[in-house]
Coordinates of C-alpha atoms and ligand atoms in Angstrom, one line a residue:
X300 CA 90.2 -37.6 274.4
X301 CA 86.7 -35.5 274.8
X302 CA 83.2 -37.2 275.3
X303 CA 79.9 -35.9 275.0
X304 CA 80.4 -35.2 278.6
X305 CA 83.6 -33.4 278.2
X306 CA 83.8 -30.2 280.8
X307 CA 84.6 -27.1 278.6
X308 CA 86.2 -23.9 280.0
X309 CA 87.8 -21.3 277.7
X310 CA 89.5 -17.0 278.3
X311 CA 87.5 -14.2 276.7
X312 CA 89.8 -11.6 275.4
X313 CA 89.9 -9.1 272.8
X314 CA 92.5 -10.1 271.6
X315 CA 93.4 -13.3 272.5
X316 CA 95.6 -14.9 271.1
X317 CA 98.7 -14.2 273.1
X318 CA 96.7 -15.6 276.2
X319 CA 99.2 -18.6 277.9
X320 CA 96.3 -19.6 280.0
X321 CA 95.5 -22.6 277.3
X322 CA 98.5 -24.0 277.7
X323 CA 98.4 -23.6 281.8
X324 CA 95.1 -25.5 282.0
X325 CA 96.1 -27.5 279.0
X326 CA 98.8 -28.9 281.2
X327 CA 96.6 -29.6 284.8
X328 CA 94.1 -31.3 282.6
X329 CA 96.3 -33.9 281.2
X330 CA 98.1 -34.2 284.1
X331 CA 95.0 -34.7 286.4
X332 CA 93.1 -37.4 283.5
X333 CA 90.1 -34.9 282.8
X334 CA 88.1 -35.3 279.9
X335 CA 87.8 -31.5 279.4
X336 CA 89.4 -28.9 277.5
X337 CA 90.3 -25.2 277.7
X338 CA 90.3 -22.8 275.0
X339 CA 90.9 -19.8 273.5
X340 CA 87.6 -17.7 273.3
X341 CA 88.4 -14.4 270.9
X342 CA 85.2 -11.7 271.6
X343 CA 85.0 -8.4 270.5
X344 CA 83.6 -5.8 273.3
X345 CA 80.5 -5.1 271.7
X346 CA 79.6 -8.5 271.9
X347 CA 80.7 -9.5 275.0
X348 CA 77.5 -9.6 276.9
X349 CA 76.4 -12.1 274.6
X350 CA 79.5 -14.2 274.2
X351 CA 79.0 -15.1 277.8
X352 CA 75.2 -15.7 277.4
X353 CA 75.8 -18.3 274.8
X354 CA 78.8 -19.7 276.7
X355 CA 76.6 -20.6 279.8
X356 CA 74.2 -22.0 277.5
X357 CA 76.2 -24.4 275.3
X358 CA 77.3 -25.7 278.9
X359 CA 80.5 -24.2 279.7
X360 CA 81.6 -24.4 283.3
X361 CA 83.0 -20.9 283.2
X362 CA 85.7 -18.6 281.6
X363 CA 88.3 -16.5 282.6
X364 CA 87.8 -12.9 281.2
X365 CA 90.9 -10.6 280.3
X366 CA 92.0 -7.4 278.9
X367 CA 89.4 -5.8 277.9
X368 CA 86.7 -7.3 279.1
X369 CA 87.7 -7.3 283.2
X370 CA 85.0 -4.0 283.9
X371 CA 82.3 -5.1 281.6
X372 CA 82.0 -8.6 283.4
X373 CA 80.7 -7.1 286.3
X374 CA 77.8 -6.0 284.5
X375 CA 77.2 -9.6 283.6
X376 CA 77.3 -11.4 287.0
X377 CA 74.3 -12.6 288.8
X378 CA 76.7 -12.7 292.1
X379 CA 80.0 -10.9 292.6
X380 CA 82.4 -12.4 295.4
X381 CA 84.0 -9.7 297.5
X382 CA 87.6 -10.1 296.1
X383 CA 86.0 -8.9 292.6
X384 CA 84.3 -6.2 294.3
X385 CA 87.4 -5.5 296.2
X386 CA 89.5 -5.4 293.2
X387 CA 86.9 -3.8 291.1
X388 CA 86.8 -5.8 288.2
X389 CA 86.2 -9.7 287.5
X390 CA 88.4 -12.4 286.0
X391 CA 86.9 -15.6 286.6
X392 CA 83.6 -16.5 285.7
X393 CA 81.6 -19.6 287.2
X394 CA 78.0 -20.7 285.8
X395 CA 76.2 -22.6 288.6
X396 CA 72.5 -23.2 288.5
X397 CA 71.8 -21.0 285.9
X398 CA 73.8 -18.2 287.1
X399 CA 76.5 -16.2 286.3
X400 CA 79.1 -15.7 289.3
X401 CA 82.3 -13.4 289.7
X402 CA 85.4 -13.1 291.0
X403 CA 88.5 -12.1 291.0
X404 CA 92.0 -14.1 291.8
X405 CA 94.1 -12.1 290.9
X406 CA 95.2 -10.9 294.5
X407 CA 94.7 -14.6 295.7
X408 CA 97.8 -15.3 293.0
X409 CA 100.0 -13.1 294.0
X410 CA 100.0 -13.6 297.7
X411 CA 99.9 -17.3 297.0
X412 CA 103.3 -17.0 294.9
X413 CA 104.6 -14.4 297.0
X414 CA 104.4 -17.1 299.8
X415 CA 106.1 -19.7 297.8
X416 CA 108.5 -17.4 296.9
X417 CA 108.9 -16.0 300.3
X418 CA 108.4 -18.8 302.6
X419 CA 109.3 -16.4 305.5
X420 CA 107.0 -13.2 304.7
X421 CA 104.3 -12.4 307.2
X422 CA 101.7 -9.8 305.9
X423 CA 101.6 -8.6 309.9
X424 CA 105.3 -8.3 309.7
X425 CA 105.4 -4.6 308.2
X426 CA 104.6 -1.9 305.7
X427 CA 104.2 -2.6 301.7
X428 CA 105.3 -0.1 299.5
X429 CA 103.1 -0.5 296.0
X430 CA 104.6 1.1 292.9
X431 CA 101.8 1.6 290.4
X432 CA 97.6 2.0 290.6
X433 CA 96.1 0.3 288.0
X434 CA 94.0 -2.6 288.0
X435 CA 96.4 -5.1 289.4
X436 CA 97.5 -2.8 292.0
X437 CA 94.2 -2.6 293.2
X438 CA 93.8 -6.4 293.6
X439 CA 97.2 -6.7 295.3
X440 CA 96.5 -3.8 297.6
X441 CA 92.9 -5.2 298.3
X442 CA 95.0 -8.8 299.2
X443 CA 97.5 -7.3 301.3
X444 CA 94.6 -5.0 303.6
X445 CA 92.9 -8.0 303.9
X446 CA 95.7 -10.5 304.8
X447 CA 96.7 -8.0 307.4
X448 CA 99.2 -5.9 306.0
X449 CA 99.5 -2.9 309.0
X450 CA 100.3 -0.1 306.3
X451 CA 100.4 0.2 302.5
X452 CA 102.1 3.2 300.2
X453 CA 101.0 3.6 297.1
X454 CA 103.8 5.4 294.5
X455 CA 102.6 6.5 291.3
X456 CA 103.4 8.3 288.3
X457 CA 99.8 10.0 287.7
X458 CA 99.4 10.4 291.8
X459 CA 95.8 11.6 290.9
X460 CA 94.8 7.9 289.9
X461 CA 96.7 6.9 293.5
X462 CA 94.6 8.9 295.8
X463 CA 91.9 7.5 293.9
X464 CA 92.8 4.1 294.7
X465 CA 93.1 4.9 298.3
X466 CA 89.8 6.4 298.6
X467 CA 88.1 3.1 297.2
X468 CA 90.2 1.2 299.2
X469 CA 90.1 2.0 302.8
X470 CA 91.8 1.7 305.6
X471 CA 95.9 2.5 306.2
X472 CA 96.6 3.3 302.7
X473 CA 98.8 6.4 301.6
X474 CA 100.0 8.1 298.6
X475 CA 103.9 9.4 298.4
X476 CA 105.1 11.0 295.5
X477 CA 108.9 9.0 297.0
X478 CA 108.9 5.4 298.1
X479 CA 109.4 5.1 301.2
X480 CA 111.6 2.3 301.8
X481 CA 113.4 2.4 305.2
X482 CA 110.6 0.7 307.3
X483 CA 109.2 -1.8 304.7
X484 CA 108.8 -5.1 304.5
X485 CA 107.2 -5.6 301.4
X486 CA 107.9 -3.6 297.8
X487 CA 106.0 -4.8 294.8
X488 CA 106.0 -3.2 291.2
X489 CA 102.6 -3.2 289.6
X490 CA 103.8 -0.9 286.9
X491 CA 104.9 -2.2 283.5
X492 CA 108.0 -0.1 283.7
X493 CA 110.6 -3.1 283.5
X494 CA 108.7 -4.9 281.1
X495 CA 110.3 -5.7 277.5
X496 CA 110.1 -2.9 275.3
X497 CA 109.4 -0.6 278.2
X498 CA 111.6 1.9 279.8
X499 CA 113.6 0.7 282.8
X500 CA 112.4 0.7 286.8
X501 CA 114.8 3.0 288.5
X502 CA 114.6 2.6 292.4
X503 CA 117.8 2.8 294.5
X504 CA 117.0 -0.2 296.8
X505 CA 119.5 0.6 299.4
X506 CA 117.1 2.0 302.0
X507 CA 115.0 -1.6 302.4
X508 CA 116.1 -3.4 305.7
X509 CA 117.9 -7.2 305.3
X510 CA 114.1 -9.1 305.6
X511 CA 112.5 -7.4 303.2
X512 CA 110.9 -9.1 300.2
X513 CA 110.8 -7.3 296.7
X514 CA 107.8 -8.4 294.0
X515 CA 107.6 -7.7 290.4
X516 CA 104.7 -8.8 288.8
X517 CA 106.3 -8.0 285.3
X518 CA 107.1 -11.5 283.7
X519 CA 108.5 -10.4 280.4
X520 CA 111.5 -10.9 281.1
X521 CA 111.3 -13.5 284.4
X522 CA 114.2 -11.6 286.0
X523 CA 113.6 -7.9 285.7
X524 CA 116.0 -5.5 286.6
X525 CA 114.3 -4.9 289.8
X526 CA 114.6 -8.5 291.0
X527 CA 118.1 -8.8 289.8
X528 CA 118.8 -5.6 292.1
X529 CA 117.3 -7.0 295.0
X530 CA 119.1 -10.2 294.5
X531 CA 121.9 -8.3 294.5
X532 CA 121.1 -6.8 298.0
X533 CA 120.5 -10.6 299.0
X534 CA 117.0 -9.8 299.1
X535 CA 114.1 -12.6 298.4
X536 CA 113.0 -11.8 295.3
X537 CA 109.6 -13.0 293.6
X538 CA 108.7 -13.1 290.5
X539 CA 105.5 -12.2 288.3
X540 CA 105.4 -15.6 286.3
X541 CA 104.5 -17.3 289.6
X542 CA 101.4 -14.9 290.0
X543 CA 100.0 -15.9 287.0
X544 CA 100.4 -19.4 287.4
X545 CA 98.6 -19.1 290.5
X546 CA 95.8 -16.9 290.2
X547 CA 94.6 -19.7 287.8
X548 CA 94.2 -22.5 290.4
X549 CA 90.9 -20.9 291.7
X550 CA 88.8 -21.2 288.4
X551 CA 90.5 -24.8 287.4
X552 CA 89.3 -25.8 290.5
X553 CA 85.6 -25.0 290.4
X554 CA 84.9 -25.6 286.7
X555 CA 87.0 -29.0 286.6
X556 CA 86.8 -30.0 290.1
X557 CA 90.6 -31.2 290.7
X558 CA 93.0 -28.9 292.5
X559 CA 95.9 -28.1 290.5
X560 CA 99.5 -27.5 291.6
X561 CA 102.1 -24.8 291.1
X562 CA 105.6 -26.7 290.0
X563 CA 108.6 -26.1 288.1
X564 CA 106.9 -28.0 284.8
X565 CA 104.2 -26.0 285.0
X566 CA 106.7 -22.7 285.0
X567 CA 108.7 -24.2 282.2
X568 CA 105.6 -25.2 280.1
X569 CA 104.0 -22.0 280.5
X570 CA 107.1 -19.7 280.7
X571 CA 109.8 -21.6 279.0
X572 CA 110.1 -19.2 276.1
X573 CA 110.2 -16.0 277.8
X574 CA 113.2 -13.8 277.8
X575 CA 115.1 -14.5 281.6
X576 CA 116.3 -11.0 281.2
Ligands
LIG37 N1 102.0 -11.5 286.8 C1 100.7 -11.4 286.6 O1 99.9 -12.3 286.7 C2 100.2 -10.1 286.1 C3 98.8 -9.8 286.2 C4 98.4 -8.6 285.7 C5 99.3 -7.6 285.2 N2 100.6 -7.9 285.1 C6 101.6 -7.0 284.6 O2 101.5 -5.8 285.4 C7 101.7 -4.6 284.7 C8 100.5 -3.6 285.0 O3 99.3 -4.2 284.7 P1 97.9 -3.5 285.0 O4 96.8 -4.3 284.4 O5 97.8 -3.1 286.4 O6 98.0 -2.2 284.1 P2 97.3 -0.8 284.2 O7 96.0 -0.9 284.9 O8 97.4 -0.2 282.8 O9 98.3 0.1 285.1 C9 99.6 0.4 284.7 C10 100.4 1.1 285.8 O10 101.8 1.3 285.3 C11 102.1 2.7 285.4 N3 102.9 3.1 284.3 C12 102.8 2.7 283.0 N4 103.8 3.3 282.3 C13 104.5 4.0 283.1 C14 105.7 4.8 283.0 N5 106.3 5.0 281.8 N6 106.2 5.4 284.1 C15 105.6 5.2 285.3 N7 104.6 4.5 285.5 C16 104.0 3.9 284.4 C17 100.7 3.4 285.3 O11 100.8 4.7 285.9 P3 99.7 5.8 285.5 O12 98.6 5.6 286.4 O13 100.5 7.1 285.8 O14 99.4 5.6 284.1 C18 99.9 2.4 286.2 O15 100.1 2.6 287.6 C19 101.8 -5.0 283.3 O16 103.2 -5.1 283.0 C20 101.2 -6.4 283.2 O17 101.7 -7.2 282.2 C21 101.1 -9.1 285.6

């Protein structure tokens, strides 16, 4: 039921449509009692700008902002946090006191479902090896420098794009043109190679020692080739859906003001209908 008082929260994308994240907050709303409501928000580029405008004035708490509006919303915050600097783009939007803040949680979701996943991964423990350098490598790789990962590889198709990345990241990053696997304790696939209708990840993942822990954050299917692979290996394997579950938590939290919870309903609600392989 909605009041005049209801708390309204929405996803800009271009298009939209395909978005799950109504049905995620859909679900921590009913279950937590709030008079609020989450919703779709369909905006064209051109009028981006002023979608977001209008949304802080007809008293939104905020919005999330996808593909392909993740660059542009910098241009539109009053204050960017550092994780949306870091990551160099903005996916959660907050309007307090009349203005607009950033930020990005998309690296705070994967290394919270990468600790779920992998109760017994330390980011101290050892090297990451990063397959991919595109936007959601950049959050990951800004997540993992800053939770103390010693060393991070990145491996990429266009290696260009890769050097590029380390240069705007800093610190112990590398580019390889090979993964190198023997030392690490950490491999994620940021690519969408894996993904349905794309062409197959192929990584021999003999060389990885016994701890290590192997990330897709591909979620079409749940269990990609590479996790079924690393399974195999009797590696811990963690998947993508769990990433995008929890990189939602920060923005329910500060436009609805209820901390939401990560569970197997949620993952069924949200990810019930996709493929498992
Ligand atoms: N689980 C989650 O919450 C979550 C969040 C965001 C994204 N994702 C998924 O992550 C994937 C990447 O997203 P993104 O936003 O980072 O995309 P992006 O910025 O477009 O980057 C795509 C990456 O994949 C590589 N790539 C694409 N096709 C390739 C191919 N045929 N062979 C080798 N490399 C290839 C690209 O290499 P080049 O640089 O050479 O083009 C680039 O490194 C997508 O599948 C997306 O659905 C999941």
């Amino acid at each position: 039921m909605l009041t005049g008082t209801s708390r309204l929260a929405g996803i800009l994308g271009w298009p939209v449509a395909h978005s799950r994240s109504p049905r995620l907050h859909g679900l921590w709303l009913r279950r937590h009692g709030i008079d609020g409501a989450y919703l779709p928000l369909p905006v064209r580029p051109e009028r981006f700008a002023d979608a977001v405008r209008s949304l802080a004035d007809l008293g939104f708490r905020g919005a999330n902002v996808t593909i392909p509006h993740k660059e542009a919303a910098f241009a539109v915050c009053d204050q960017v946090e550092p994780s949306a600097e870091r990551a160099g783009a903005v996916n959660t939007l907050v309007f307090r006191d009349g203005r607009t803040c950033g930020s990005n949680t998309d690296g705070f979701g994967f290394l919270a479902n990468l600790r779920d996943g992998a109760p017994d991964w330390r980011a101290e423990a050892g090297p990451a090896v990063i397959l991919g350098a595109g936007g959601s490598a950049r959050a990951i790789a800004a997540a993992l420098l800053d939770a103390g990962c010693p060393r991070l590889t990145l491996v990429n198709r266009t290696p260009a794009r890769a050097e590029s990345l380390a240069r705007a990241l800093g610190g112990p990053v590398e580019v390889a043109d090979r993964a190198p696997l023997g030392d690490a304790a950490l491999l994620v696939n940021t690519t969408s190679l894996g993904m349905q209708g794309q062409p197959p990840l192929e990584i021999d993942l003999a060389p990885l020692p016994t701890g290590a822990v192997v990330a897709d954050i591909v979620y079409v299917p749940r269990e990609t080739g590479l996790l079924a692979a690393a399974r195999a290996r009797g590696l811990a394997a963690v998947d993508g859906l769990g990433m995008l579950l929890h990189q939602a938590r920060p923005g329910f939290a500060a436009w609805f003001g209820a901390e939401p919870v990560v569970d197997a309903e949620l993952r069924d609600v949200v990810g019930g209908d996709i493929p498992t392989r």
